[in-house]
Coordinates of C-alpha atoms and ligand atoms in Angstrom, one line a residue:
M96 CA -8.4 6.7 -18.3
K97 CA -10.9 9.4 -17.3
I98 CA -13.6 8.7 -14.7
N99 CA -16.7 10.7 -14.3
F100 CA -20.2 10.5 -12.6
T101 CA -23.6 11.4 -13.9
E102 CA -27.1 10.9 -12.7
I103 CA -29.0 7.8 -13.8
D104 CA -30.7 8.6 -17.1
K105 CA -33.2 5.8 -17.7
D106 CA -32.7 5.8 -21.5
Y107 CA -30.4 2.8 -21.2
A108 CA -31.0 1.5 -24.8
N109 CA -29.4 4.7 -26.2
I110 CA -26.1 4.5 -24.3
D111 CA -23.3 3.7 -26.7
G112 CA -19.9 2.1 -26.2
A113 CA -19.7 -0.6 -23.6
V114 CA -22.5 -0.7 -21.0
V115 CA -22.1 -2.4 -17.7
V116 CA -25.2 -3.5 -15.7
F117 CA -25.7 -5.8 -12.8
S118 CA -27.5 -8.8 -11.4
L119 CA -28.0 -9.9 -7.8
K120 CA -28.4 -13.4 -6.6
N121 CA -31.3 -14.4 -4.5
D122 CA -33.0 -17.7 -3.3
D123 CA -34.6 -18.2 -6.6
G124 CA -31.5 -17.6 -8.7
Y125 CA -30.4 -14.5 -10.5
E126 CA -32.3 -11.2 -10.3
F127 CA -31.5 -8.6 -12.9
R128 CA -31.3 -5.0 -11.6
P129 CA -33.7 -2.6 -13.4
P130 CA -31.1 -1.4 -16.0
A131 CA -30.4 -5.0 -16.9
V132 CA -34.1 -5.7 -17.2
D133 CA -34.5 -2.7 -19.5
L134 CA -31.6 -3.8 -21.7
D135 CA -33.0 -7.3 -21.7
K136 CA -36.3 -6.1 -23.1
A137 CA -34.6 -3.8 -25.6
T138 CA -32.5 -6.7 -27.0
D139 CA -35.6 -8.9 -27.2
G140 CA -34.5 -11.1 -24.3
A141 CA -30.9 -11.6 -25.3
L142 CA -29.6 -11.2 -21.8
T143 CA -32.0 -13.8 -20.4
K144 CA -31.2 -16.1 -23.2
A145 CA -27.4 -15.7 -22.6
A146 CA -28.0 -16.2 -18.8
E147 CA -29.8 -19.5 -19.4
A148 CA -27.2 -20.6 -21.9
T149 CA -24.3 -20.0 -19.7
D150 CA -25.7 -21.1 -16.4
F151 CA -25.5 -17.6 -15.0
K152 CA -26.4 -17.4 -11.4
G153 CA -25.6 -13.8 -10.5
N154 CA -22.7 -15.0 -8.4
F155 CA -20.2 -12.4 -7.3
G156 CA -18.0 -11.6 -10.3
Q157 CA -19.8 -13.8 -12.7
M158 CA -20.1 -12.2 -16.1
I159 CA -22.0 -12.3 -19.4
E160 CA -20.7 -10.4 -22.4
L161 CA -23.0 -9.6 -25.3
I162 CA -21.1 -8.1 -28.3
A163 CA -22.9 -6.0 -30.9
P164 CA -26.4 -6.7 -29.5
S165 CA -29.3 -5.7 -31.6
G166 CA -32.0 -3.3 -30.4
V167 CA -29.7 -1.0 -28.5
A168 CA -27.0 1.6 -29.2
A169 CA -24.4 -0.2 -27.1
S170 CA -21.6 -2.0 -28.9
R171 CA -21.3 -4.3 -25.9
I172 CA -23.3 -5.2 -22.8
L173 CA -21.5 -6.6 -19.8
L174 CA -23.8 -8.1 -17.2
V175 CA -22.0 -8.6 -13.9
G176 CA -23.1 -10.7 -11.0
L177 CA -22.9 -9.1 -7.5
G178 CA -23.9 -12.1 -5.4
E179 CA -26.3 -11.5 -2.5
M180 CA -27.4 -8.0 -1.8
D181 CA -26.8 -8.1 2.0
K182 CA -23.1 -9.1 1.5
L183 CA -22.3 -6.1 -0.7
N184 CA -20.0 -3.4 0.8
P185 CA -17.5 -0.9 -0.5
L186 CA -14.7 -3.4 -0.6
K187 CA -16.8 -5.7 -2.7
A188 CA -17.6 -2.8 -5.0
E189 CA -13.9 -2.1 -5.4
Q190 CA -13.4 -5.7 -6.4
I191 CA -16.2 -5.5 -9.0
G192 CA -14.6 -2.3 -10.4
G193 CA -11.3 -4.1 -10.7
K194 CA -12.9 -7.2 -12.4
V195 CA -14.8 -5.0 -14.9
I196 CA -11.8 -3.0 -16.0
V197 CA -9.7 -6.1 -16.5
K198 CA -12.4 -7.4 -18.7
L199 CA -12.7 -4.3 -20.8
M200 CA -9.3 -2.6 -20.6
Y201 CA -8.1 -4.1 -23.9
S202 CA -11.4 -4.8 -25.4
G203 CA -11.3 -2.2 -28.1
E204 CA -14.0 -0.2 -26.4
K205 CA -13.2 3.5 -25.8
N206 CA -16.2 4.5 -23.7
V207 CA -17.6 2.5 -20.8
T208 CA -20.8 3.4 -19.0
V209 CA -21.4 1.6 -15.7
V210 CA -25.0 1.9 -14.4
V211 CA -25.0 1.3 -10.6
G212 CA -27.2 2.9 -7.9
K213 CA -24.7 3.1 -5.1
M214 CA -21.1 2.6 -4.1
A215 CA -20.0 3.9 -7.6
E216 CA -17.1 5.7 -6.0
S217 CA -15.7 2.5 -4.6
A218 CA -16.1 0.7 -7.9
A219 CA -14.3 3.6 -9.6
L220 CA -11.5 3.3 -7.1
G221 CA -11.2 -0.4 -7.7
M222 CA -10.9 0.3 -11.5
R223 CA -8.3 2.9 -11.0
L224 CA -6.2 0.7 -8.7
R225 CA -6.4 -2.3 -11.0
A226 CA -5.7 -0.3 -14.2
Y227 CA -2.2 0.8 -12.9
K228 CA 0.7 -0.5 -14.8
F229 CA 4.5 0.2 -14.8
D230 CA 5.6 0.2 -18.4
K231 CA 8.1 3.0 -18.6
Y232 CA 11.1 0.9 -19.6
F233 CA 9.5 -0.8 -22.5
T234 CA 10.6 0.7 -25.8
T235 CA 8.9 -1.4 -28.4
E236 CA 5.2 -1.4 -29.5
K237 CA 5.1 -5.1 -28.9
N238 CA 5.6 -4.5 -25.2
I239 CA 3.6 -1.4 -24.7
K240 CA 0.0 -2.7 -24.6
K241 CA -2.1 0.4 -24.8
P242 CA -5.5 0.1 -23.1
S243 CA -8.4 1.0 -25.4
V244 CA -10.6 2.4 -22.6
E245 CA -10.3 6.2 -22.4
Q246 CA -13.4 7.2 -20.5
V247 CA -15.5 5.5 -17.9
T248 CA -18.8 7.1 -16.9
F249 CA -20.7 6.0 -13.8
Q250 CA -24.4 6.6 -14.0
T251 CA -25.5 6.6 -10.3
H252 CA -27.8 8.2 -7.7
G253 CA -26.3 11.3 -6.2
A254 CA -23.6 11.7 -8.8
D255 CA -22.2 14.9 -7.3
E256 CA -21.7 13.3 -4.0
A257 CA -20.1 10.2 -5.6
A258 CA -17.8 12.4 -7.6
A259 CA -16.7 14.3 -4.5
K260 CA -16.0 11.1 -2.5
F261 CA -14.1 9.7 -5.5
E262 CA -12.0 12.8 -5.7
T263 CA -10.7 12.2 -2.2
M264 CA -10.2 8.5 -2.8
D265 CA -8.3 9.3 -6.0
R266 CA -5.8 11.3 -4.0
V267 CA -5.2 8.2 -1.9
A268 CA -4.8 6.2 -5.1
D269 CA -2.1 8.7 -6.2
G270 CA -0.2 7.8 -3.0
V271 CA -0.6 4.1 -3.7
F272 CA 0.7 4.6 -7.3
W273 CA 3.7 6.5 -6.1
A274 CA 4.5 3.8 -3.6
R275 CA 4.2 1.1 -6.4
D276 CA 6.4 3.1 -8.7
L277 CA 9.1 3.5 -6.1
V278 CA 9.1 -0.2 -5.2
T279 CA 9.2 -1.3 -8.8
E280 CA 12.0 1.1 -9.8
P281 CA 15.4 -0.7 -9.7
G282 CA 18.2 0.1 -7.4
N283 CA 20.2 2.1 -10.0
V284 CA 17.3 4.5 -10.3
V285 CA 16.0 4.7 -6.7
Y286 CA 19.0 5.1 -4.4
P287 CA 19.2 7.3 -1.3
E288 CA 20.0 10.6 -3.0
S289 CA 17.5 10.2 -5.9
Y290 CA 14.9 8.9 -3.6
A291 CA 15.3 11.9 -1.2
A292 CA 15.1 14.3 -4.2
Q293 CA 11.7 12.7 -5.2
I294 CA 10.4 13.1 -1.6
K295 CA 11.4 16.7 -1.6
E296 CA 8.7 17.3 -4.2
L297 CA 6.1 16.8 -1.5
T298 CA 7.0 20.4 -0.5
N299 CA 4.7 21.4 -3.3
M300 CA 1.8 19.8 -1.5
G301 CA 2.4 21.7 1.7
I302 CA 4.5 19.1 3.5
E303 CA 7.7 20.3 5.2
V304 CA 10.6 18.1 4.1
E305 CA 14.0 18.0 5.9
V306 CA 16.9 15.8 5.0
L307 CA 19.6 14.7 7.5
D308 CA 22.8 13.9 5.7
E309 CA 25.7 11.7 6.9
D310 CA 27.5 14.4 8.8
T311 CA 24.3 15.4 10.7
M312 CA 23.5 11.9 11.5
E313 CA 27.1 11.3 12.7
D314 CA 26.7 14.3 15.0
L315 CA 23.5 12.8 16.4
G316 CA 25.3 9.5 17.1
M317 CA 23.4 7.4 14.5
E318 CA 26.1 4.8 14.2
S319 CA 23.5 2.0 13.8
L320 CA 22.0 3.4 10.6
L321 CA 25.3 4.8 9.2
G322 CA 27.0 1.4 9.6
V323 CA 24.5 -0.2 7.2
G324 CA 25.3 2.3 4.4
Q325 CA 29.0 2.6 5.0
G326 CA 29.9 0.1 2.2
S327 CA 27.9 2.0 -0.4
A328 CA 29.0 4.8 -2.7
S329 CA 25.6 6.4 -2.1
E330 CA 25.2 8.7 0.9
S331 CA 22.8 7.5 3.6
L332 CA 20.0 9.9 4.3
M333 CA 17.2 10.3 6.7
V334 CA 14.2 12.2 5.4
L335 CA 11.7 13.8 7.7
M336 CA 8.2 14.8 6.5
H337 CA 5.8 17.0 8.4
W338 CA 2.2 17.6 7.5
K339 CA 0.4 20.1 9.7
G340 CA -3.2 19.6 8.9
S341 CA -4.8 19.9 12.3
D342 CA -6.6 23.1 13.4
N343 CA -4.5 22.9 16.5
P344 CA -0.8 23.2 15.3
D345 CA 0.4 22.1 18.8
E346 CA -1.5 18.9 18.8
A347 CA 0.9 15.9 19.1
P348 CA 1.4 14.3 15.7
V349 CA 1.0 10.7 14.7
A350 CA 4.3 9.3 13.3
F351 CA 5.1 6.8 10.6
V352 CA 8.5 5.4 10.1
G353 CA 9.7 3.3 7.1
K354 CA 12.6 1.1 6.2
G355 CA 14.2 2.4 3.1
V356 CA 16.9 0.0 2.1
T357 CA 17.1 0.9 -1.6
F358 CA 18.9 -2.3 -2.3
D359 CA 19.8 -5.1 0.1
T360 CA 22.6 -7.4 -1.0
G361 CA 23.0 -8.6 2.5
G362 CA 26.4 -6.7 2.7
I363 CA 29.4 -8.9 3.7
S364 CA 26.8 -11.5 4.9
L365 CA 26.0 -11.6 1.2
K366 CA 22.7 -13.0 0.1
P367 CA 22.6 -15.9 -2.4
G368 CA 22.5 -14.8 -6.0
A369 CA 19.2 -16.4 -7.0
G370 CA 16.4 -13.9 -6.5
M371 CA 18.6 -11.2 -5.2
G372 CA 17.1 -8.8 -7.6
D373 CA 13.9 -8.9 -5.6
M374 CA 15.7 -6.9 -2.9
K375 CA 15.1 -3.7 -4.8
F376 CA 11.8 -3.9 -2.9
D377 CA 13.5 -3.6 0.4
M378 CA 12.4 0.1 0.6
G379 CA 8.7 -1.0 0.6
G380 CA 8.1 0.2 4.1
S381 CA 9.4 3.7 3.3
A382 CA 7.4 3.7 0.1
A383 CA 4.3 3.1 2.2
V384 CA 5.2 6.0 4.4
V385 CA 5.9 8.5 1.6
G386 CA 2.8 7.3 -0.3
A387 CA 0.7 7.8 2.8
M388 CA 2.1 11.3 3.3
K389 CA 1.2 12.1 -0.3
A390 CA -2.3 10.7 0.2
I391 CA -2.8 12.6 3.5
A392 CA -1.6 15.9 2.0
G393 CA -3.5 15.2 -1.2
R394 CA -6.8 15.0 0.6
K395 CA -5.8 17.7 3.0
A396 CA -6.3 15.6 6.1
K397 CA -7.1 17.5 9.3
A398 CA -4.4 15.9 11.3
N399 CA -0.7 16.4 12.2
V400 CA 1.4 13.6 10.7
I401 CA 5.1 12.9 10.7
G402 CA 6.8 10.6 8.2
V403 CA 10.4 9.5 8.8
V404 CA 12.3 7.2 6.3
G405 CA 15.8 5.9 6.6
L406 CA 17.4 5.6 3.2
V407 CA 20.5 3.4 2.8
E408 CA 22.0 0.9 0.4
N409 CA 23.4 -2.3 1.9
M410 CA 26.5 -3.2 -0.1
P411 CA 29.6 -5.3 0.4
S412 CA 32.9 -3.4 -0.2
S413 CA 36.2 -2.7 1.5
T414 CA 34.5 0.0 3.6
A415 CA 31.5 -2.2 4.4
Q416 CA 30.7 -3.1 8.0
R417 CA 32.0 -6.5 9.1
P418 CA 30.1 -9.2 10.9
G419 CA 31.1 -8.9 14.5
D420 CA 31.4 -5.1 14.4
V421 CA 30.1 -3.2 17.4
V422 CA 28.3 0.1 16.7
G423 CA 26.6 2.6 18.9
S424 CA 23.2 4.3 18.3
M425 CA 21.5 7.6 18.9
S426 CA 19.8 6.0 21.9
G427 CA 23.3 5.3 23.5
Q428 CA 22.8 1.6 23.3
T429 CA 25.5 -0.6 21.7
I430 CA 24.9 -3.3 19.1
E431 CA 26.9 -6.2 18.0
V432 CA 26.3 -6.7 14.3
L433 CA 26.6 -10.4 13.9
N434 CA 24.9 -10.5 10.5
T435 CA 25.1 -7.6 8.1
D436 CA 22.0 -8.8 6.3
A437 CA 19.8 -8.1 9.4
E438 CA 20.2 -4.4 8.5
G439 CA 16.7 -3.2 8.5
R440 CA 16.4 -3.2 12.3
L441 CA 19.7 -1.2 12.4
V442 CA 18.3 1.5 10.2
L443 CA 15.0 1.6 12.0
A444 CA 16.7 1.7 15.4
D445 CA 18.0 5.3 14.8
C446 CA 14.8 6.4 12.9
L447 CA 12.6 5.2 15.8
W448 CA 14.7 6.8 18.5
Y449 CA 15.0 10.1 16.6
T450 CA 11.2 10.2 16.0
Q451 CA 10.1 9.7 19.6
D452 CA 12.8 12.0 20.9
R453 CA 12.2 14.9 18.5
Y454 CA 8.5 14.8 17.8
K455 CA 6.9 13.2 21.0
P456 CA 4.2 11.7 18.8
K457 CA 1.0 10.2 20.0
F458 CA 2.3 6.9 18.7
I459 CA 4.6 5.5 16.1
V460 CA 3.8 2.9 13.4
D461 CA 6.8 1.6 11.5
L462 CA 6.7 -0.5 8.3
A463 CA 9.4 -2.7 7.0
T464 CA 10.2 -5.6 4.7
L465 CA 12.1 -6.8 7.7
T466 CA 12.3 -10.6 7.7
G467 CA 12.0 -13.5 5.4
A468 CA 10.6 -15.4 8.4
M469 CA 7.4 -13.2 8.2
M470 CA 6.5 -14.9 4.9
V471 CA 7.1 -18.3 6.5
A472 CA 4.6 -17.4 9.3
L473 CA 1.9 -15.5 7.5
G474 CA 2.5 -16.0 3.8
Q475 CA 1.4 -13.2 1.6
E476 CA -2.1 -12.7 3.1
F477 CA -1.3 -10.8 6.2
A478 CA 1.3 -8.4 7.4
G479 CA 2.6 -9.1 10.9
M480 CA 1.8 -6.6 13.6
F481 CA 3.9 -6.3 16.7
S482 CA 3.0 -3.7 19.4
N483 CA 3.2 -2.5 22.9
S484 CA -0.3 -1.0 22.7
D485 CA -3.6 -2.9 22.5
E486 CA -5.4 0.3 21.7
L487 CA -3.1 1.0 18.7
C488 CA -3.5 -2.6 17.5
E489 CA -7.3 -2.2 17.5
M490 CA -7.1 1.0 15.5
L491 CA -4.7 -0.6 13.0
D492 CA -6.7 -3.8 12.8
Q493 CA -9.9 -1.9 12.0
A494 CA -8.2 0.2 9.3
G495 CA -6.7 -2.9 7.8
K496 CA -10.1 -4.5 7.5
D497 CA -11.6 -1.4 6.1
V498 CA -9.1 -1.2 3.2
D499 CA -8.4 -4.9 2.8
E500 CA -4.8 -4.6 3.9
P501 CA -5.1 -7.1 6.8
L502 CA -2.9 -7.5 9.8
W503 CA -2.2 -10.4 12.2
R504 CA -0.9 -9.7 15.6
M505 CA 2.2 -11.5 16.7
P506 CA 3.6 -11.8 20.3
L507 CA 6.3 -9.8 22.1
T508 CA 7.6 -11.2 25.3
D509 CA 10.6 -11.0 27.7
G510 CA 11.6 -14.5 26.6
F511 CA 12.0 -13.4 23.0
D512 CA 13.7 -10.2 24.2
K513 CA 16.4 -12.2 26.0
M514 CA 17.3 -13.9 22.7
I515 CA 19.0 -10.7 21.4
N516 CA 21.3 -10.1 24.4
S517 CA 24.9 -10.1 23.3
D518 CA 28.1 -11.3 25.0
I519 CA 29.9 -8.1 24.4
A520 CA 27.4 -5.3 23.8
D521 CA 23.9 -4.3 24.9
M522 CA 22.3 -6.4 22.2
K523 CA 23.1 -8.3 19.0
N524 CA 21.2 -7.8 15.7
I525 CA 20.1 -11.4 15.3
G526 CA 18.2 -13.8 17.6
G527 CA 18.3 -17.6 17.5
K528 CA 17.3 -20.0 14.8
Y529 CA 13.5 -19.6 15.5
G530 CA 11.1 -16.8 15.8
G531 CA 13.1 -14.5 13.5
S532 CA 10.3 -12.0 12.9
I533 CA 9.7 -11.7 16.6
T534 CA 13.3 -11.2 17.7
A535 CA 13.6 -8.5 15.0
A536 CA 10.5 -6.8 16.5
Q537 CA 12.0 -7.1 20.0
F538 CA 15.1 -5.4 18.7
L539 CA 13.0 -2.5 17.5
Q540 CA 11.1 -2.2 20.8
R541 CA 14.4 -1.4 22.5
F542 CA 14.4 1.9 20.5
V543 CA 10.9 3.3 21.1
N544 CA 11.2 4.2 24.7
E545 CA 7.7 4.4 26.3
T546 CA 6.0 5.6 23.1
P547 CA 3.0 3.5 22.0
W548 CA 4.3 1.8 18.9
A549 CA 3.4 -0.8 16.3
H550 CA 5.8 -2.5 13.9
L551 CA 4.3 -3.9 10.7
D552 CA 6.5 -6.5 8.9
I553 CA 5.4 -6.3 5.3
A554 CA 7.9 -8.7 3.8
G555 CA 5.1 -10.8 2.5
T556 CA 2.6 -8.2 1.4
A557 CA 4.7 -5.5 -0.4
W558 CA 4.9 -7.6 -3.6
R559 CA 2.6 -10.1 -5.2
Q560 CA 3.3 -12.9 -7.7
K561 CA -0.2 -12.9 -9.0
P562 CA -2.7 -10.1 -9.7
S563 CA -5.5 -9.4 -7.3
D564 CA -8.8 -7.6 -8.1
V565 CA -7.3 -4.3 -7.2
A566 CA -3.6 -4.7 -8.2
E567 CA -1.6 -6.0 -11.1
K568 CA 1.1 -8.5 -10.1
G569 CA 4.2 -6.8 -8.6
A570 CA 4.3 -3.9 -6.2
T571 CA 1.1 -3.6 -4.2
G572 CA 1.6 -0.3 -2.4
Y573 CA 0.6 -2.1 0.8
G574 CA 0.4 0.2 3.7
V575 CA -0.5 3.5 2.0
R576 CA -4.3 3.0 2.3
L577 CA -3.8 1.4 5.7
L578 CA -2.0 4.4 7.2
D579 CA -4.3 6.9 5.5
R580 CA -7.4 5.1 6.9
L581 CA -5.9 4.9 10.3
V582 CA -5.6 8.7 10.3
Q583 CA -9.1 9.1 8.7
N584 CA -10.8 6.8 11.2
N585 CA -9.2 8.2 14.4
F586 CA -7.6 11.6 14.1
E587 CA -9.7 13.9 12.0
D588 CA -12.5 16.1 13.2
Ligands
BES681 N1 15.2 -7.5 3.5 C1 15.4 -8.7 4.2 C2 14.1 -9.4 4.6 C3 13.4 -10.2 3.5 C4 14.0 -11.4 3.0 C5 12.2 -9.7 3.0 C6 13.3 -12.0 2.0 C7 11.6 -10.4 2.0 C8 12.1 -11.6 1.5 C9 16.2 -8.5 5.5 O1 17.0 -7.4 5.5 C10 16.9 -9.7 5.8 O2 17.8 -10.0 5.0 N2 16.6 -10.4 6.9 C11 17.2 -11.6 7.2 C12 17.5 -11.6 8.7 C13 18.4 -12.7 9.2 C14 19.8 -12.5 8.7 C15 18.3 -12.7 10.7 C16 16.3 -12.7 6.8 O3 15.1 -12.6 6.9 O4 16.8 -13.7 6.4
ZN682 ZN1 19.0 -7.9 4.8
ZN683 ZN1 16.6 -5.9 4.2

C-alpha cells in the first residue's frame, strides 16, 4: 500500500476511486466539512439523505458509505464522523486512519483519496499500523487475503510538510513492524542465534552491533543469565547495539534493555501445557528494544542510544538448571533459583549490571514480559512501571500518553525488597505469594546500582486478543513507539 500527499484540489466531484470525507459534530448535530458539502451537492443531496436515513450524528468513527453514487467520478464515498472539533488530536487522527483502512482494505477499491485539512500524517500512520499483517506461513489462496487497496492519497493543506513528517513516522512504523514480526515468529524460527543474526543487520543503518557469546559471558561472570539457557541446545547470547546520533559523541547515552527469552517452557519448573505456545512472545521486551533502535536509526535521531538484549531459551533437559541451584552474577551477588520459570529477572540481572557498568548511561529503561501477575494487576490496558526516579517516570508517562502506550506506576519499597532475601544466598528469584510483579522488580533493582532506572512489565500489553484501531490482533509492538518518543521528547536538539 503506497501512501502519498498532495495539496487540496477543490475539484472533489472528479476524484475517482474511493473518496473519504469528514463530518464534525456540534451542538446542532452533524456538520459536513467543505469537501463533504461539495460532494453532497454533486450527488444531489445523497449524503444528507443517507445521513438522515441512518441517524448519522458525526460521532467519532461513525461512517456512511455510498457505493456508485451518481453525479461524481468516485466509485464510493465514505463519510466519516470525527466527533467534536476541540477533542481532535493526532492520536484521534491515527485512530480514524485505522478505522478507514479497515473499512476499505478489502472493499475492491484500488485507489483511495482522503480529503483532510490537517493531521493527515497521523491518519496515514494509523492506516499503516492497522494494515500490518503477518501471513508469511499461509500457503493457500484461501488463507492469503490480499488487500485491494494499492494507493492512498491524502489531499491536505501543506502536503510537502505532511509528507516529510510522515516519512519520519513511517521509519518508526518500520520498527513497530519488525517488533511485531519477531514476536509473532515461533520459537523454532526466532532462537538466540537466528535472532542475533537478524539484529546484526542493523549495522546497515549505522548501528554498531556487538554479540557476547557464552564464553565471553562466562569470563564476565554472567552465571545468572547463562543458568537460564544451560538446558537449551541454542547458545545464549547478549547483543549490544550502539547508535551514536548526537553531535557530541561523548555525551552519556540513554540505554534500553530487553528480556529476550525466545521461548519460555518454564524449564524444570515446567509450565502447564495449555497455552504454553503463547510463550514464544517472551522476547517481547527485546523486540521493543531492537524495534526502537531501528526506529531511532531510521529517522536518524540526534541522540546517543544503547540497546542491550539478553537472548536465551528456557528449556528443561538433563543440563537444565535445577530449582534450588545457587548461581553467581556479574555483579558478584549470589542468587538461589527456587523457580526456574522466574527466569526473566535472571537474564535481565546480568544485562542491567553490564549496561550500567560499561556504558554509564544517563538512565536505563528495561522492558520485559516478566510476570503473569502484571496482567492480574493492570490487565491489558497498561504496562506496569517500576522506577527509582520520579523524573524518568514523568518522561516515560508523557511519552506513553503521546503515543497511546500507557504506563501505570507501581510501588517499590524495602518491605517488598525483604521478600526476596534467601536463607542461603544474597537473594532468591521468587518472592511470596502476593505482589509477584513488584518482587520481580525489586529483584531487578538490586542490579542497577545507583543508575536512574525504570522497569516496564509488558506481559499484558505485548499481545492482544482483539484488534485495536491501530493494530491487528496479535503482537502489538508495544514499547517501540514509547521508547522512540521518549528519545524524541527529551534528548534531541
Ligand atoms: N514469561 C513469564 C511471565 C508471563 C506469564 C507473561 C504469563 C505473560 C503471561 C515469566 O517468565 C514467568 O513465568 N513468570 C512467573 C514467575 C513466578 C514463577 C514467580 C509467573 O508470572 O508465573
Ligand atoms: Zn518463566
Ligand atoms: Zn518468561
